[in-house]
Short mmCIF file of N, CA and C and ligand atoms in Angstrom, two decimals:
data_model
loop_
_atom_site.label_atom_id
_atom_site.label_comp_id
_atom_site.label_asym_id
_atom_site.label_seq_id
_atom_site.Cartn_x
_atom_site.Cartn_y
_atom_site.Cartn_z
N MET Y 214 -1.05 19.99 -17.10
CA MET Y 214 -0.08 19.36 -16.18
C MET Y 214 -0.58 17.97 -15.80
N SER Y 215 0.31 17.00 -15.84
CA SER Y 215 -0.12 15.65 -15.49
C SER Y 215 -0.04 15.46 -13.97
N THR Y 216 -0.91 14.62 -13.46
CA THR Y 216 -0.96 14.42 -12.01
C THR Y 216 -0.26 13.13 -11.62
N LEU Y 217 0.72 13.29 -10.73
CA LEU Y 217 1.45 12.14 -10.21
C LEU Y 217 0.99 11.88 -8.78
N ALA Y 218 0.49 10.68 -8.55
CA ALA Y 218 0.01 10.31 -7.22
C ALA Y 218 0.97 9.30 -6.60
N VAL Y 219 0.98 9.29 -5.26
CA VAL Y 219 1.79 8.31 -4.53
C VAL Y 219 0.86 7.56 -3.58
N TYR Y 220 0.95 6.24 -3.62
CA TYR Y 220 0.19 5.40 -2.69
C TYR Y 220 1.22 4.77 -1.74
N PRO Y 221 1.39 5.38 -0.55
CA PRO Y 221 2.44 4.89 0.35
C PRO Y 221 1.92 3.81 1.30
N GLY Y 222 2.83 2.98 1.76
CA GLY Y 222 2.42 1.97 2.74
C GLY Y 222 3.54 0.99 3.03
N SER Y 223 3.22 0.04 3.90
CA SER Y 223 4.19 -0.99 4.27
C SER Y 223 4.08 -2.20 3.33
N PHE Y 224 2.86 -2.50 2.91
CA PHE Y 224 2.61 -3.60 1.97
C PHE Y 224 3.28 -4.90 2.42
N ASP Y 225 3.09 -5.25 3.67
CA ASP Y 225 3.71 -6.46 4.23
C ASP Y 225 2.64 -7.45 4.68
N PRO Y 226 1.96 -8.12 3.73
CA PRO Y 226 2.18 -8.10 2.29
C PRO Y 226 1.11 -7.27 1.58
N LEU Y 227 1.31 -7.15 0.26
CA LEU Y 227 0.29 -6.54 -0.62
C LEU Y 227 -0.98 -7.38 -0.55
N THR Y 228 -2.13 -6.73 -0.35
CA THR Y 228 -3.41 -7.45 -0.33
C THR Y 228 -4.23 -7.07 -1.56
N ASN Y 229 -5.32 -7.78 -1.76
CA ASN Y 229 -6.19 -7.42 -2.88
C ASN Y 229 -6.91 -6.09 -2.62
N GLY Y 230 -6.98 -5.69 -1.36
CA GLY Y 230 -7.51 -4.35 -1.05
C GLY Y 230 -6.57 -3.28 -1.60
N HIS Y 231 -5.25 -3.47 -1.38
CA HIS Y 231 -4.28 -2.54 -1.96
C HIS Y 231 -4.38 -2.54 -3.49
N VAL Y 232 -4.44 -3.75 -4.06
CA VAL Y 232 -4.48 -3.87 -5.52
C VAL Y 232 -5.70 -3.13 -6.07
N ASP Y 233 -6.82 -3.24 -5.38
CA ASP Y 233 -8.05 -2.57 -5.80
C ASP Y 233 -7.86 -1.05 -5.81
N ILE Y 234 -7.27 -0.52 -4.74
CA ILE Y 234 -7.07 0.93 -4.66
C ILE Y 234 -6.09 1.41 -5.73
N ILE Y 235 -5.01 0.65 -5.93
CA ILE Y 235 -4.00 1.06 -6.92
C ILE Y 235 -4.61 1.04 -8.33
N THR Y 236 -5.41 0.03 -8.60
CA THR Y 236 -6.03 -0.07 -9.92
C THR Y 236 -6.98 1.11 -10.15
N ARG Y 237 -7.75 1.46 -9.11
CA ARG Y 237 -8.64 2.63 -9.22
C ARG Y 237 -7.80 3.90 -9.40
N GLY Y 238 -6.72 4.01 -8.64
CA GLY Y 238 -5.85 5.19 -8.73
C GLY Y 238 -5.23 5.33 -10.11
N ALA Y 239 -4.88 4.20 -10.70
CA ALA Y 239 -4.25 4.22 -12.03
C ALA Y 239 -5.23 4.71 -13.09
N ARG Y 240 -6.53 4.55 -12.82
CA ARG Y 240 -7.54 5.07 -13.76
C ARG Y 240 -7.76 6.57 -13.56
N LEU Y 241 -7.54 7.02 -12.33
CA LEU Y 241 -7.87 8.40 -11.97
C LEU Y 241 -6.72 9.37 -12.23
N PHE Y 242 -5.49 8.90 -11.99
CA PHE Y 242 -4.32 9.78 -12.10
C PHE Y 242 -3.47 9.38 -13.31
N ASP Y 243 -2.67 10.33 -13.78
CA ASP Y 243 -1.82 10.02 -14.93
C ASP Y 243 -0.81 8.93 -14.59
N ARG Y 244 -0.22 9.08 -13.41
CA ARG Y 244 0.72 8.05 -12.95
C ARG Y 244 0.54 7.87 -11.45
N ILE Y 245 0.79 6.66 -10.97
CA ILE Y 245 0.72 6.41 -9.53
C ILE Y 245 1.92 5.56 -9.12
N ILE Y 246 2.56 6.01 -8.06
CA ILE Y 246 3.73 5.29 -7.54
C ILE Y 246 3.30 4.53 -6.29
N VAL Y 247 3.55 3.25 -6.27
CA VAL Y 247 3.36 2.45 -5.06
C VAL Y 247 4.66 2.61 -4.28
N ALA Y 248 4.61 3.37 -3.19
CA ALA Y 248 5.84 3.72 -2.46
C ALA Y 248 5.90 2.91 -1.17
N ILE Y 249 6.85 2.00 -1.14
CA ILE Y 249 6.95 1.07 0.00
C ILE Y 249 7.92 1.65 1.03
N LEU Y 250 7.42 1.79 2.26
CA LEU Y 250 8.23 2.40 3.32
C LEU Y 250 9.30 1.43 3.82
N VAL Y 251 10.53 1.90 3.80
CA VAL Y 251 11.65 1.11 4.33
C VAL Y 251 11.59 1.17 5.86
N ASN Y 252 11.76 0.01 6.50
CA ASN Y 252 11.81 -0.05 7.98
C ASN Y 252 10.50 0.35 8.66
N ALA Y 253 9.37 0.08 8.01
CA ALA Y 253 8.10 0.41 8.66
C ALA Y 253 7.93 -0.44 9.92
N GLU Y 254 8.31 -1.68 9.83
CA GLU Y 254 8.21 -2.58 10.99
C GLU Y 254 9.59 -3.11 11.28
N LYS Y 255 9.85 -3.38 12.56
CA LYS Y 255 11.18 -3.88 12.92
C LYS Y 255 11.41 -5.25 12.31
N ALA Y 256 10.39 -6.09 12.32
CA ALA Y 256 10.55 -7.46 11.79
C ALA Y 256 9.47 -7.75 10.75
N PRO Y 257 9.61 -7.20 9.55
CA PRO Y 257 8.59 -7.47 8.54
C PRO Y 257 8.64 -8.93 8.11
N LEU Y 258 7.51 -9.47 7.68
CA LEU Y 258 7.48 -10.85 7.19
C LEU Y 258 8.16 -10.93 5.83
N PHE Y 259 7.86 -9.97 4.98
CA PHE Y 259 8.45 -9.95 3.64
C PHE Y 259 9.57 -8.92 3.60
N THR Y 260 10.69 -9.31 3.00
CA THR Y 260 11.80 -8.35 2.87
C THR Y 260 11.39 -7.25 1.89
N MET Y 261 12.16 -6.18 1.90
CA MET Y 261 11.87 -5.09 0.98
C MET Y 261 11.96 -5.58 -0.47
N ASP Y 262 12.99 -6.39 -0.76
CA ASP Y 262 13.13 -6.91 -2.13
C ASP Y 262 11.92 -7.75 -2.54
N GLU Y 263 11.42 -8.55 -1.61
CA GLU Y 263 10.24 -9.38 -1.92
C GLU Y 263 9.02 -8.50 -2.18
N ARG Y 264 8.86 -7.48 -1.35
CA ARG Y 264 7.68 -6.61 -1.51
C ARG Y 264 7.73 -5.85 -2.84
N VAL Y 265 8.93 -5.41 -3.21
CA VAL Y 265 9.09 -4.72 -4.50
C VAL Y 265 8.82 -5.70 -5.64
N GLU Y 266 9.36 -6.90 -5.52
CA GLU Y 266 9.20 -7.91 -6.58
C GLU Y 266 7.71 -8.26 -6.76
N ILE Y 267 7.01 -8.43 -5.66
CA ILE Y 267 5.59 -8.79 -5.74
C ILE Y 267 4.80 -7.67 -6.41
N ALA Y 268 4.97 -6.44 -5.92
CA ALA Y 268 4.19 -5.32 -6.48
C ALA Y 268 4.54 -5.10 -7.95
N THR Y 269 5.82 -5.21 -8.29
CA THR Y 269 6.23 -5.03 -9.70
C THR Y 269 5.57 -6.08 -10.58
N SER Y 270 5.53 -7.30 -10.10
CA SER Y 270 4.92 -8.38 -10.88
C SER Y 270 3.40 -8.19 -11.00
N VAL Y 271 2.76 -7.84 -9.91
CA VAL Y 271 1.29 -7.70 -9.92
C VAL Y 271 0.85 -6.57 -10.87
N PHE Y 272 1.66 -5.51 -10.96
CA PHE Y 272 1.24 -4.35 -11.77
C PHE Y 272 1.97 -4.24 -13.10
N GLU Y 273 2.59 -5.32 -13.53
CA GLU Y 273 3.38 -5.22 -14.76
C GLU Y 273 2.52 -4.88 -15.98
N SER Y 274 1.22 -5.19 -15.91
CA SER Y 274 0.36 -4.89 -17.07
C SER Y 274 -0.22 -3.46 -17.01
N LEU Y 275 0.06 -2.74 -15.93
CA LEU Y 275 -0.44 -1.36 -15.84
C LEU Y 275 0.76 -0.40 -16.02
N PRO Y 276 0.92 0.16 -17.22
CA PRO Y 276 2.13 0.95 -17.49
C PRO Y 276 2.26 2.23 -16.68
N ASN Y 277 1.15 2.75 -16.15
CA ASN Y 277 1.28 4.00 -15.38
C ASN Y 277 1.44 3.76 -13.87
N VAL Y 278 1.70 2.50 -13.50
CA VAL Y 278 1.98 2.20 -12.08
C VAL Y 278 3.48 1.91 -11.95
N GLU Y 279 4.10 2.64 -11.01
CA GLU Y 279 5.53 2.43 -10.73
C GLU Y 279 5.67 1.94 -9.30
N VAL Y 280 6.66 1.11 -9.05
CA VAL Y 280 6.92 0.65 -7.68
C VAL Y 280 8.25 1.23 -7.23
N ASP Y 281 8.25 1.81 -6.02
CA ASP Y 281 9.48 2.45 -5.52
C ASP Y 281 9.53 2.25 -4.01
N THR Y 282 10.65 2.58 -3.41
CA THR Y 282 10.76 2.53 -1.95
C THR Y 282 11.11 3.93 -1.45
N PHE Y 283 10.79 4.19 -0.18
CA PHE Y 283 11.19 5.49 0.37
C PHE Y 283 11.52 5.35 1.84
N GLU Y 284 12.35 6.29 2.29
CA GLU Y 284 12.73 6.38 3.70
C GLU Y 284 12.45 7.79 4.16
N GLY Y 285 12.24 7.97 5.44
CA GLY Y 285 12.05 9.33 5.96
C GLY Y 285 10.63 9.82 5.75
N LEU Y 286 10.48 11.14 5.75
CA LEU Y 286 9.14 11.72 5.65
C LEU Y 286 8.55 11.52 4.25
N LEU Y 287 7.28 11.14 4.24
CA LEU Y 287 6.58 10.96 2.97
C LEU Y 287 6.57 12.26 2.15
N VAL Y 288 6.33 13.39 2.84
CA VAL Y 288 6.25 14.66 2.08
C VAL Y 288 7.59 15.01 1.42
N ASP Y 289 8.70 14.60 2.04
CA ASP Y 289 10.01 14.86 1.42
C ASP Y 289 10.18 14.00 0.17
N TYR Y 290 9.73 12.75 0.29
CA TYR Y 290 9.77 11.86 -0.89
C TYR Y 290 8.90 12.43 -2.01
N MET Y 291 7.71 12.92 -1.64
CA MET Y 291 6.79 13.49 -2.64
C MET Y 291 7.45 14.68 -3.36
N GLU Y 292 8.09 15.49 -2.59
CA GLU Y 292 8.77 16.69 -3.15
C GLU Y 292 9.86 16.25 -4.14
N ARG Y 293 10.64 15.24 -3.72
CA ARG Y 293 11.71 14.76 -4.61
C ARG Y 293 11.15 14.22 -5.91
N ARG Y 294 10.00 13.52 -5.81
CA ARG Y 294 9.40 12.92 -7.01
C ARG Y 294 8.49 13.90 -7.75
N ARG Y 295 8.32 15.08 -7.21
CA ARG Y 295 7.40 16.09 -7.76
C ARG Y 295 5.98 15.54 -7.89
N ALA Y 296 5.56 14.84 -6.86
CA ALA Y 296 4.21 14.26 -6.84
C ALA Y 296 3.27 15.20 -6.10
N GLN Y 297 2.01 15.21 -6.54
CA GLN Y 297 1.06 16.18 -5.96
C GLN Y 297 0.04 15.55 -5.02
N VAL Y 298 -0.23 14.26 -5.17
CA VAL Y 298 -1.35 13.65 -4.46
C VAL Y 298 -0.92 12.39 -3.68
N ILE Y 299 -1.33 12.33 -2.43
CA ILE Y 299 -1.16 11.10 -1.64
C ILE Y 299 -2.49 10.35 -1.71
N VAL Y 300 -2.43 9.10 -2.09
CA VAL Y 300 -3.65 8.27 -2.11
C VAL Y 300 -3.62 7.36 -0.90
N ARG Y 301 -4.74 7.34 -0.17
CA ARG Y 301 -4.87 6.39 0.94
C ARG Y 301 -6.24 5.72 0.84
N GLY Y 302 -6.29 4.48 1.24
CA GLY Y 302 -7.55 3.76 1.24
C GLY Y 302 -8.27 3.94 2.56
N LEU Y 303 -9.58 4.08 2.50
CA LEU Y 303 -10.39 4.15 3.73
C LEU Y 303 -11.34 2.96 3.69
N ARG Y 304 -11.15 2.03 4.63
CA ARG Y 304 -12.00 0.84 4.63
C ARG Y 304 -13.25 1.04 5.48
N ALA Y 305 -13.05 1.58 6.64
CA ALA Y 305 -14.17 1.72 7.58
C ALA Y 305 -13.93 2.95 8.43
N VAL Y 306 -14.93 3.28 9.23
CA VAL Y 306 -14.82 4.47 10.08
C VAL Y 306 -13.59 4.36 10.99
N SER Y 307 -13.26 3.13 11.37
CA SER Y 307 -12.13 2.92 12.28
C SER Y 307 -10.81 3.40 11.67
N ASP Y 308 -10.70 3.43 10.35
CA ASP Y 308 -9.48 3.94 9.71
C ASP Y 308 -9.40 5.46 9.81
N PHE Y 309 -10.54 6.08 9.98
CA PHE Y 309 -10.63 7.52 9.75
C PHE Y 309 -9.70 8.34 10.64
N GLU Y 310 -9.69 8.02 11.94
CA GLU Y 310 -8.98 8.88 12.88
C GLU Y 310 -7.48 8.98 12.53
N PHE Y 311 -6.86 7.83 12.33
CA PHE Y 311 -5.44 7.82 12.00
C PHE Y 311 -5.17 8.49 10.66
N GLU Y 312 -6.03 8.20 9.69
CA GLU Y 312 -5.85 8.77 8.35
C GLU Y 312 -6.03 10.29 8.37
N PHE Y 313 -6.99 10.74 9.16
CA PHE Y 313 -7.26 12.17 9.32
C PHE Y 313 -6.04 12.87 9.92
N GLN Y 314 -5.47 12.24 10.96
CA GLN Y 314 -4.27 12.81 11.59
C GLN Y 314 -3.13 12.90 10.58
N MET Y 315 -2.91 11.82 9.85
CA MET Y 315 -1.80 11.81 8.89
C MET Y 315 -2.01 12.84 7.79
N ALA Y 316 -3.24 12.91 7.28
CA ALA Y 316 -3.51 13.84 6.18
C ALA Y 316 -3.27 15.28 6.63
N LEU Y 317 -3.73 15.60 7.84
CA LEU Y 317 -3.57 16.99 8.31
C LEU Y 317 -2.11 17.29 8.66
N MET Y 318 -1.42 16.30 9.21
CA MET Y 318 0.01 16.51 9.50
C MET Y 318 0.79 16.70 8.20
N ASN Y 319 0.48 15.85 7.22
CA ASN Y 319 1.18 16.00 5.93
C ASN Y 319 0.86 17.34 5.29
N ARG Y 320 -0.37 17.82 5.46
CA ARG Y 320 -0.73 19.13 4.90
C ARG Y 320 0.02 20.25 5.61
N ARG Y 321 0.18 20.08 6.93
CA ARG Y 321 0.94 21.09 7.68
C ARG Y 321 2.41 21.11 7.24
N LEU Y 322 2.93 19.91 6.97
CA LEU Y 322 4.34 19.81 6.55
C LEU Y 322 4.55 20.34 5.14
N ASN Y 323 3.55 20.15 4.30
CA ASN Y 323 3.65 20.63 2.91
C ASN Y 323 2.24 20.91 2.38
N GLY Y 324 1.88 22.19 2.38
CA GLY Y 324 0.52 22.60 2.03
C GLY Y 324 0.17 22.41 0.56
N LYS Y 325 1.18 22.08 -0.27
CA LYS Y 325 0.88 21.92 -1.70
C LYS Y 325 0.40 20.50 -2.02
N ILE Y 326 0.59 19.60 -1.06
CA ILE Y 326 0.25 18.19 -1.32
C ILE Y 326 -1.14 17.89 -0.78
N GLU Y 327 -1.96 17.27 -1.62
CA GLU Y 327 -3.32 16.90 -1.21
C GLU Y 327 -3.39 15.39 -0.94
N THR Y 328 -4.18 15.01 0.07
CA THR Y 328 -4.45 13.59 0.30
C THR Y 328 -5.84 13.27 -0.25
N VAL Y 329 -5.91 12.21 -1.02
CA VAL Y 329 -7.19 11.76 -1.58
C VAL Y 329 -7.50 10.39 -1.02
N PHE Y 330 -8.68 10.22 -0.45
CA PHE Y 330 -9.08 8.93 0.10
C PHE Y 330 -9.94 8.18 -0.91
N MET Y 331 -9.66 6.91 -1.02
CA MET Y 331 -10.45 6.08 -1.93
C MET Y 331 -10.95 4.85 -1.18
N MET Y 332 -12.15 4.42 -1.52
CA MET Y 332 -12.71 3.25 -0.86
C MET Y 332 -12.53 2.01 -1.72
N PRO Y 333 -12.05 0.92 -1.11
CA PRO Y 333 -11.91 -0.31 -1.88
C PRO Y 333 -13.27 -0.96 -2.10
N ALA Y 334 -13.33 -1.89 -3.03
CA ALA Y 334 -14.56 -2.68 -3.21
C ALA Y 334 -14.93 -3.31 -1.87
N GLU Y 335 -16.24 -3.43 -1.64
CA GLU Y 335 -16.69 -3.83 -0.29
C GLU Y 335 -16.17 -5.19 0.15
N GLN Y 336 -15.89 -6.08 -0.84
CA GLN Y 336 -15.40 -7.40 -0.41
C GLN Y 336 -13.99 -7.36 0.19
N TYR Y 337 -13.34 -6.20 0.07
CA TYR Y 337 -12.01 -6.06 0.67
C TYR Y 337 -12.03 -5.10 1.87
N SER Y 338 -13.21 -4.69 2.29
CA SER Y 338 -13.28 -3.61 3.28
C SER Y 338 -12.84 -4.05 4.67
N TYR Y 339 -12.69 -5.33 4.89
CA TYR Y 339 -12.31 -5.79 6.25
C TYR Y 339 -10.89 -6.36 6.28
N ILE Y 340 -10.20 -6.40 5.15
CA ILE Y 340 -8.90 -7.07 5.19
C ILE Y 340 -7.75 -6.09 5.40
N SER Y 341 -6.73 -6.58 6.07
CA SER Y 341 -5.51 -5.79 6.29
C SER Y 341 -4.34 -6.76 6.21
N SER Y 342 -3.16 -6.22 5.98
CA SER Y 342 -1.96 -7.07 5.93
C SER Y 342 -1.78 -7.83 7.25
N ARG Y 343 -2.04 -7.14 8.34
CA ARG Y 343 -1.86 -7.77 9.66
C ARG Y 343 -2.78 -8.97 9.83
N LEU Y 344 -4.03 -8.79 9.42
CA LEU Y 344 -5.01 -9.87 9.57
C LEU Y 344 -4.68 -11.05 8.64
N ILE Y 345 -4.22 -10.73 7.44
CA ILE Y 345 -3.82 -11.79 6.50
C ILE Y 345 -2.73 -12.66 7.12
N LYS Y 346 -1.72 -12.01 7.68
CA LYS Y 346 -0.60 -12.76 8.27
C LYS Y 346 -1.09 -13.61 9.43
N GLU Y 347 -1.92 -13.02 10.29
CA GLU Y 347 -2.40 -13.75 11.47
C GLU Y 347 -3.23 -14.96 11.06
N VAL Y 348 -4.15 -14.75 10.13
CA VAL Y 348 -5.03 -15.84 9.70
C VAL Y 348 -4.22 -16.95 9.04
N PHE Y 349 -3.28 -16.56 8.18
CA PHE Y 349 -2.49 -17.57 7.47
C PHE Y 349 -1.63 -18.38 8.44
N VAL Y 350 -0.96 -17.70 9.35
CA VAL Y 350 -0.07 -18.38 10.31
C VAL Y 350 -0.87 -19.37 11.16
N LEU Y 351 -2.12 -19.04 11.44
CA LEU Y 351 -2.94 -19.93 12.27
C LEU Y 351 -3.69 -20.97 11.43
N GLY Y 352 -3.36 -21.04 10.15
CA GLY Y 352 -3.90 -22.12 9.31
C GLY Y 352 -5.16 -21.77 8.54
N GLY Y 353 -5.55 -20.50 8.55
CA GLY Y 353 -6.77 -20.08 7.83
C GLY Y 353 -6.50 -19.84 6.35
N ARG Y 354 -7.57 -19.83 5.58
CA ARG Y 354 -7.47 -19.64 4.13
C ARG Y 354 -7.47 -18.15 3.78
N VAL Y 355 -6.53 -17.74 2.97
CA VAL Y 355 -6.51 -16.33 2.55
C VAL Y 355 -6.71 -16.22 1.03
N HIS Y 356 -7.08 -17.32 0.42
CA HIS Y 356 -7.25 -17.32 -1.04
C HIS Y 356 -8.29 -16.28 -1.45
N GLY Y 357 -7.95 -15.49 -2.48
CA GLY Y 357 -8.88 -14.46 -2.95
C GLY Y 357 -8.73 -13.13 -2.24
N LEU Y 358 -7.97 -13.13 -1.16
CA LEU Y 358 -7.78 -11.88 -0.41
C LEU Y 358 -6.44 -11.23 -0.70
N VAL Y 359 -5.53 -12.03 -1.25
CA VAL Y 359 -4.21 -11.51 -1.63
C VAL Y 359 -3.91 -11.99 -3.05
N PRO Y 360 -3.00 -11.31 -3.77
CA PRO Y 360 -2.62 -11.82 -5.09
C PRO Y 360 -2.05 -13.24 -4.96
N ASP Y 361 -2.22 -14.04 -6.03
CA ASP Y 361 -1.76 -15.44 -5.99
C ASP Y 361 -0.27 -15.52 -5.60
N MET Y 362 0.50 -14.56 -6.10
CA MET Y 362 1.94 -14.58 -5.80
C MET Y 362 2.21 -14.45 -4.30
N VAL Y 363 1.40 -13.63 -3.64
CA VAL Y 363 1.56 -13.46 -2.19
C VAL Y 363 1.18 -14.76 -1.48
N GLU Y 364 0.11 -15.38 -1.94
CA GLU Y 364 -0.32 -16.64 -1.33
C GLU Y 364 0.79 -17.70 -1.48
N ASP Y 365 1.36 -17.78 -2.68
CA ASP Y 365 2.45 -18.74 -2.92
C ASP Y 365 3.63 -18.46 -1.98
N ARG Y 366 3.96 -17.18 -1.86
CA ARG Y 366 5.11 -16.81 -1.01
C ARG Y 366 4.83 -17.13 0.47
N LEU Y 367 3.57 -16.95 0.87
CA LEU Y 367 3.21 -17.28 2.26
C LEU Y 367 3.40 -18.79 2.48
N HIS Y 368 2.96 -19.58 1.51
CA HIS Y 368 3.14 -21.03 1.62
C HIS Y 368 4.62 -21.38 1.70
N ASP Y 369 5.44 -20.72 0.85
CA ASP Y 369 6.88 -20.98 0.86
C ASP Y 369 7.48 -20.66 2.23
N LYS Y 370 7.06 -19.52 2.77
CA LYS Y 370 7.65 -19.08 4.05
C LYS Y 370 7.30 -20.02 5.19
N PHE Y 371 6.08 -20.52 5.17
CA PHE Y 371 5.65 -21.37 6.29
C PHE Y 371 5.61 -22.85 5.92
N ARG Y 372 6.14 -23.14 4.70
CA ARG Y 372 6.25 -24.52 4.21
C ARG Y 372 4.97 -25.32 4.42
N GLN Y 373 3.84 -24.70 4.03
CA GLN Y 373 2.57 -25.41 4.08
C GLN Y 373 2.21 -25.84 2.66
N THR Y 374 1.27 -26.73 2.54
CA THR Y 374 0.85 -27.12 1.20
C THR Y 374 -0.60 -26.74 0.99
O1 PNS B 209 0.79 0.70 5.41
P1 PNS B 209 0.74 1.74 6.49
O2 PNS B 209 1.52 1.26 7.68
O3 PNS B 209 -0.65 2.15 6.83
O4 PNS B 209 1.47 3.06 5.91
C1 PNS B 209 1.78 4.14 6.76
C2 PNS B 209 2.65 5.16 6.02
C3 PNS B 209 3.83 4.49 5.36
C4 PNS B 209 1.82 5.85 4.97
C5 PNS B 209 3.12 6.21 7.05
O5 PNS B 209 3.65 5.55 8.16
C6 PNS B 209 4.18 7.15 6.50
O6 PNS B 209 3.90 7.97 5.66
N1 PNS B 209 5.43 7.03 7.00
C7 PNS B 209 6.55 7.81 6.55
C8 PNS B 209 7.03 8.74 7.64
C9 PNS B 209 6.16 9.97 7.71
O7 PNS B 209 6.06 10.76 6.78
N2 PNS B 209 5.50 10.14 8.87
C10 PNS B 209 4.57 11.23 9.11
C11 PNS B 209 3.20 10.91 8.57
S1 PNS B 209 2.04 12.15 8.98
#
């Protein structure tokens, strides 16, 4: 039986930490779906279409990575897609509590689904989408922390050079 994994998130925007986890997941599982949550934030910086376009472009060379969107409960989406594994990244101990709660709640909701935690390369262990947006908006450099396409889009959005 082939293993289908889902890597869910808001991806507003996709960071190199996400890319690192997805690339590792693509080596570990037969297929991995990058599942972007619709309406995760009331006012996302990137529209859903932009987030799908970015992820599709970044992973176009990895044939076992699919990009999709989902609404509602993650476990319901997993059931519809017949996926067995939720992949989540763990950067630091501070991530643990929330991730632990989600993993156990998802297990309670559907005991057949397993959550697998993966650690990104250490150079990405401190970055998050929220921090990227904050640093960029305040004029800081995010080069190397996000895919080039995300950096370009950030410049477009804030009309910086
Ligand atoms: O990128 P994020 O914000 O860390 O991703 C969080 C996400 C999308 C994985 C989580 O909010 C989620 O699964 N939402 C879908 C609704 C759901 O199933 N909630 C119960 C989770 S225990």
